[in-house]
Tab-separated table of C-alpha atoms in Angstrom:
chain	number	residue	atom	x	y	z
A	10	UNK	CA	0.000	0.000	0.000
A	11	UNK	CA	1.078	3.477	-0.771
A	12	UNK	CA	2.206	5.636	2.858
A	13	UNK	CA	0.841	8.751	3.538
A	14	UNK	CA	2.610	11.762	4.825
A	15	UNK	CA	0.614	14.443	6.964
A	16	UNK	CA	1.375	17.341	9.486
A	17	UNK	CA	0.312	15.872	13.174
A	18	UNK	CA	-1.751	19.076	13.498
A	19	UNK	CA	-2.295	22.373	12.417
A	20	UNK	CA	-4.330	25.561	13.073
A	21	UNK	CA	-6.794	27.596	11.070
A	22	UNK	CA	-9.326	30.411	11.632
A	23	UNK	CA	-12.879	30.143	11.759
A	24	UNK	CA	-14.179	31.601	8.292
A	25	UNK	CA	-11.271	30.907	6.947
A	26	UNK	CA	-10.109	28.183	4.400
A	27	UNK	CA	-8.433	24.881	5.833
A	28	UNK	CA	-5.743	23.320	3.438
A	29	UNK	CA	-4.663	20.185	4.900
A	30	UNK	CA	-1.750	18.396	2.939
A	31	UNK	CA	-0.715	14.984	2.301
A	32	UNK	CA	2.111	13.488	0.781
A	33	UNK	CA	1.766	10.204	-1.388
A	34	UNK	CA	4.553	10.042	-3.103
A	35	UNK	CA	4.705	6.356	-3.648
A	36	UNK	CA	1.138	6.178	-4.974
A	37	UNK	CA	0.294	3.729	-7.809
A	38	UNK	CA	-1.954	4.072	-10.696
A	39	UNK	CA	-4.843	2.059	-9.544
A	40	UNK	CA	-5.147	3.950	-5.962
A	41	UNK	CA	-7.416	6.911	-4.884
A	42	UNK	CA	-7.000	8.965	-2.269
A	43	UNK	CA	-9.630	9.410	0.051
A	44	UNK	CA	-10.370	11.758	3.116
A	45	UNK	CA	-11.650	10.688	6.698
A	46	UNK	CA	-12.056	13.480	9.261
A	47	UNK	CA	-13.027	11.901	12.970
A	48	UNK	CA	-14.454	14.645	15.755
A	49	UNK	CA	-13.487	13.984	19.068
A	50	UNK	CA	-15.321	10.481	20.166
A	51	UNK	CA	-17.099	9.937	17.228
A	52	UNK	CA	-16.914	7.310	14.413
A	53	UNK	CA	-15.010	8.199	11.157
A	54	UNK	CA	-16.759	10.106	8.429
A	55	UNK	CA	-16.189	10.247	5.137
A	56	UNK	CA	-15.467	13.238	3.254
A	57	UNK	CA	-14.334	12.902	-0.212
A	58	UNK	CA	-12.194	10.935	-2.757
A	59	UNK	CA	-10.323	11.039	-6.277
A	60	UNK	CA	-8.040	9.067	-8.639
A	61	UNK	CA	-6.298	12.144	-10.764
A	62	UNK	CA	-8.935	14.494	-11.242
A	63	UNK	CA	-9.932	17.345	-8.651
A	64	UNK	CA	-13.166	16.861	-6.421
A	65	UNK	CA	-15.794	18.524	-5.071
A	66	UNK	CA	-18.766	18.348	-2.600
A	67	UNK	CA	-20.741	19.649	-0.431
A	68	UNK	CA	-18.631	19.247	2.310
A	69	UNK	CA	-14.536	20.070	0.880
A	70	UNK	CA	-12.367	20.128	-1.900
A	71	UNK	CA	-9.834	18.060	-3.011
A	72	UNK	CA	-6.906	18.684	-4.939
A	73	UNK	CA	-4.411	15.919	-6.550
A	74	UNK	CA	-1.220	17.085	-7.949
A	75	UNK	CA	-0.838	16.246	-11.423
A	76	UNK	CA	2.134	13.801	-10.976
A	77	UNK	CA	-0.395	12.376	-7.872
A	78	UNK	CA	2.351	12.498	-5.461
A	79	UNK	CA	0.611	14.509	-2.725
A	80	UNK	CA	-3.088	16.068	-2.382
A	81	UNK	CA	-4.639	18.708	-0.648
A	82	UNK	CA	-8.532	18.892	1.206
A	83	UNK	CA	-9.509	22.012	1.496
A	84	UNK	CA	-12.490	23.088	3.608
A	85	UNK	CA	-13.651	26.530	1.862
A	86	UNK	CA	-14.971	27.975	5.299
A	87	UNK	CA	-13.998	26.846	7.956
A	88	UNK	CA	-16.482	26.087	11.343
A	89	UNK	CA	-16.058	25.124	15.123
A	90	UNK	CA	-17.613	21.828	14.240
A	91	UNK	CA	-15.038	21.380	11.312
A	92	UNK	CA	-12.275	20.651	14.500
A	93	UNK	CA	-11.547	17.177	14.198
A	94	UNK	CA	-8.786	14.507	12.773
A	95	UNK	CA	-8.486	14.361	9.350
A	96	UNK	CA	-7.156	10.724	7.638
A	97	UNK	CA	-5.851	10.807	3.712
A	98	UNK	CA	-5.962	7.180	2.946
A	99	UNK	CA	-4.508	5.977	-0.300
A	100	UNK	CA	-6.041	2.340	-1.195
A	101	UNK	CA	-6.675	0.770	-4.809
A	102	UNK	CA	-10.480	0.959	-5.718
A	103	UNK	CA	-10.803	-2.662	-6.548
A	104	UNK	CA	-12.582	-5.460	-4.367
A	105	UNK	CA	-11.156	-6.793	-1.355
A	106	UNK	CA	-8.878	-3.213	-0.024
A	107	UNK	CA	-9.624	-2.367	3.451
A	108	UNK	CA	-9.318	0.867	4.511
A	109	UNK	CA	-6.066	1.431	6.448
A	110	UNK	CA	-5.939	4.287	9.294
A	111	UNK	CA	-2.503	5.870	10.007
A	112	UNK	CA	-2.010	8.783	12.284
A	113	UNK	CA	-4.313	11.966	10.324
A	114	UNK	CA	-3.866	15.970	11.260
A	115	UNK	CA	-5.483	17.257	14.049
A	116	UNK	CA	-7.424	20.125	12.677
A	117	UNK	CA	-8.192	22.803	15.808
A	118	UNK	CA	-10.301	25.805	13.657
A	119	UNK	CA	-10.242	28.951	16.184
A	120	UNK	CA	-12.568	31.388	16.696
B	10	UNK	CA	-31.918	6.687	11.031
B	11	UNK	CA	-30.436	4.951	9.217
B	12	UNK	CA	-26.470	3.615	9.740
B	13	UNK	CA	-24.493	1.280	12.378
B	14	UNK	CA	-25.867	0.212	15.947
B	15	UNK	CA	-23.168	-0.671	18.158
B	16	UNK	CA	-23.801	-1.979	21.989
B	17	UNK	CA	-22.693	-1.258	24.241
B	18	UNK	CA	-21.020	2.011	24.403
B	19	UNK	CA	-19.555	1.470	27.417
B	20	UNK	CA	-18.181	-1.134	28.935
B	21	UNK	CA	-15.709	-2.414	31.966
B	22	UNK	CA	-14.276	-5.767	32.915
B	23	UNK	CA	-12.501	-7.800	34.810
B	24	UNK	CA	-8.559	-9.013	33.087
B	25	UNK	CA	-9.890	-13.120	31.681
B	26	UNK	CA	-13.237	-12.188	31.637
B	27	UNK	CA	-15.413	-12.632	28.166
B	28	UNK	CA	-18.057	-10.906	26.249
B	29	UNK	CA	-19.630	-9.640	23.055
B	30	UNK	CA	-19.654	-6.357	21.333
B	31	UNK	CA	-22.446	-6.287	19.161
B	32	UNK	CA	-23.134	-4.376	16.016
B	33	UNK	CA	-26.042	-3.889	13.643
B	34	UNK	CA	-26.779	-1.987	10.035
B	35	UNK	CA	-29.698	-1.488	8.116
B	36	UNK	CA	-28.266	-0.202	5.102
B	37	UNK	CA	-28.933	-3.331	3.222
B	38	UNK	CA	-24.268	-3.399	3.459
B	39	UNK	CA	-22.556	-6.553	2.098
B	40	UNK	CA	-19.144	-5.562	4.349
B	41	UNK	CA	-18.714	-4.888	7.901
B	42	UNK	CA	-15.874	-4.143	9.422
B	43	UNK	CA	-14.420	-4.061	13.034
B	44	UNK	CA	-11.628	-1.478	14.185
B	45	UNK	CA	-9.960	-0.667	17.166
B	46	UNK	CA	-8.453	2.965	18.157
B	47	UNK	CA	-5.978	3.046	21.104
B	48	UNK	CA	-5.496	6.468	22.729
B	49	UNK	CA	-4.231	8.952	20.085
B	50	UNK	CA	-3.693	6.455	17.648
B	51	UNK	CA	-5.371	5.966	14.526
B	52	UNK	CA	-7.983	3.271	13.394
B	53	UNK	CA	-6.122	-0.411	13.257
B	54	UNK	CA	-8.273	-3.163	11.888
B	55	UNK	CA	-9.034	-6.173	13.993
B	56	UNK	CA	-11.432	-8.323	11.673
B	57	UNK	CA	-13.466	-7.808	8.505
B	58	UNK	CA	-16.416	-9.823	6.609
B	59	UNK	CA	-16.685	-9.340	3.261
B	60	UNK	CA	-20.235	-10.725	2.748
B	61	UNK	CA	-22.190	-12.875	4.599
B	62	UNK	CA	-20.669	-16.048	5.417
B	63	UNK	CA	-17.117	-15.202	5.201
B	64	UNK	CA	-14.697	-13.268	7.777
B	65	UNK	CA	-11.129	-12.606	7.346
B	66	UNK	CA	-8.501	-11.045	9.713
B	67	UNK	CA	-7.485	-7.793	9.847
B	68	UNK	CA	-3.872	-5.870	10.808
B	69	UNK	CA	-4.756	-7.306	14.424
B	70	UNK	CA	-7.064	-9.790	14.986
B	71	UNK	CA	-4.895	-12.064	18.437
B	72	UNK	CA	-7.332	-12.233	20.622
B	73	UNK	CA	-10.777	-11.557	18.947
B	74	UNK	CA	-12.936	-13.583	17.389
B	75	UNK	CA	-15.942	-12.763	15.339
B	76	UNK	CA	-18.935	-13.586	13.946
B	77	UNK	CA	-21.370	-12.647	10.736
B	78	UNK	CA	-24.353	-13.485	11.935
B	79	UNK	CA	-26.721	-12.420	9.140
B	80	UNK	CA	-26.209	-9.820	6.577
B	81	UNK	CA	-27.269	-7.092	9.593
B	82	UNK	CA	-24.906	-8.122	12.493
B	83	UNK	CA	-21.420	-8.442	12.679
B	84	UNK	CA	-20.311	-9.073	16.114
B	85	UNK	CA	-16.919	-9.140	18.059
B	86	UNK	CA	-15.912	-11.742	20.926
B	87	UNK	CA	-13.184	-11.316	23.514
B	88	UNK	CA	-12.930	-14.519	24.721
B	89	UNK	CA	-10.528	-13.861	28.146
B	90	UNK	CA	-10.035	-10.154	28.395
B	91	UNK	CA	-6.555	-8.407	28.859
B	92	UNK	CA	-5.856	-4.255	29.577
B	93	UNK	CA	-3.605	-4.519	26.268
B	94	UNK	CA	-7.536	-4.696	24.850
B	95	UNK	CA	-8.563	-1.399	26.646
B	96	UNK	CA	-9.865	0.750	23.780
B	97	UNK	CA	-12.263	2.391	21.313
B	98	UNK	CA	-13.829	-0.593	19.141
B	99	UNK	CA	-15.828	0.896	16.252
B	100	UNK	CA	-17.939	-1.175	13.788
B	101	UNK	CA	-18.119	-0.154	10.268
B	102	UNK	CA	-20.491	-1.011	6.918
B	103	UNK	CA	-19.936	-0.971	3.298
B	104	UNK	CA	-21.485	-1.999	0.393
B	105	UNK	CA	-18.350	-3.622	-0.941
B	106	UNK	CA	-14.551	-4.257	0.814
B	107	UNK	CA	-13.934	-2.192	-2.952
B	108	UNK	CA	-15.712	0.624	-1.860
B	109	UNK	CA	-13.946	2.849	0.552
B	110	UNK	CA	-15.431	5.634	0.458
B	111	UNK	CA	-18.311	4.010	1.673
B	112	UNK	CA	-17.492	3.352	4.804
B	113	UNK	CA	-20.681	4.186	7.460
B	114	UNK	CA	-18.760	4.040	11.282
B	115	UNK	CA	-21.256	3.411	14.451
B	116	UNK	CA	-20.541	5.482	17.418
B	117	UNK	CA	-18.108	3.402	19.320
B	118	UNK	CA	-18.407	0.915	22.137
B	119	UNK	CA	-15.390	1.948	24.984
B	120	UNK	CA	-13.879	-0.909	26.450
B	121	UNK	CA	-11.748	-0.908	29.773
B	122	UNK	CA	-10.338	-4.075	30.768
B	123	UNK	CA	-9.132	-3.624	34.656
């Protein structure tokens, strides 16, 4: 499986965007990359995933370098409630992956 | 509403005692999953069923075993209890093992093992 790099934690501003990198820089052609975020206690959520192309939704952004060695999520305003741990998971798409935790950014959005 | 029933959320016991942590979806899921998360650690995974009728270990299965009951419940067994198994254990759904960004997490049952 391809490793993921991420910052243990970082800070951002309330109203503000949240860019939360992650290096992949052993990624192969077949995997996506795919964002977790966990608030304190709770059960993972899912946020959003991609193979090459950028992403959007309702809830972030994400966007994969063209060589797809690293990624960025990118919450366009950030909230309170958007405090959490936040997982980039590389995995192949096909039948029979798990999804693999490592250690995510701690995300603490200030008011 | 619907998603992943896990009971209970909160448990204690005694170091070589046993018991069952039970989980439940009604999202009509072929995959269910079970994960433990140690203090400030991330998500390792203990077992996982694929579909019903099949289970397969996970990253750290020693000293669990488990159980597909029916296509709904998925449940986890400690058979003798040790504090190396205090933790977070969350149960998670899917529609496939493929599909990871489908992935529907219950709430968590906490374990402490004195």
């Amino acid at each position: 499986d391809a490793k993921t790099t991420q910052p243990t934690s970082m800070d951002c501003a309330e109203g503000r965007a949240a860019n939360l990198p992650c290096n992949h820089s052993t990624i192969s052609g077949n995997e996506y990359v795919y964002w977790y975020r966990q608030i304190h206690s709770q059960g993972p959520q899912y946020i959003i995933h991609g193979l090459k192309n950028n992403e959007t939704n309702e809830m972030a952004s994400l966007i994969i370098t063209e060589d797809r060695k690293s990624s960025t999520l990118i919450l366009p305003h950030a909230t309170l409630r958007d405090t959490a741990v936040y997982y980039c998971i590389v995995r192949p798409g096909a039948a029979g992956n798990k999804l693999t935790f490592g250690g995510g950014t701690r995300v603490l959005v200030k008011p | 509403n619907a998603g992943v029933t896990q009971t209970p959320k909160f448990q204690v016991l005694k170091t070589g005692q046993s018991m069952t942590l039970q989980c439940a979806q009604d999202m009509n899921h072929n995959s269910m999953y079970w994960y433990r998360q140690d203090p400030g650690m991330g998500l390792r995974l203990i077992y996982y069923s694929a579909s019903e009728g099949t289970t397969d270990k996970g990253e750290v299965p020693n000293g669990y075993n488990v159980s597909r009951l029916n296509k709904r419940e998925f449940s986890l067994r400690l058979e003798s209890a040790a504090p190396s198994q205090t933790s977070v254990y969350f149960c998670a759904s899917s529609e496939a093992t493929g599909w990871s960004h489908g992935y529907t997490f219950g709430s968590g049952t906490r374990l402490t093992v004195v």
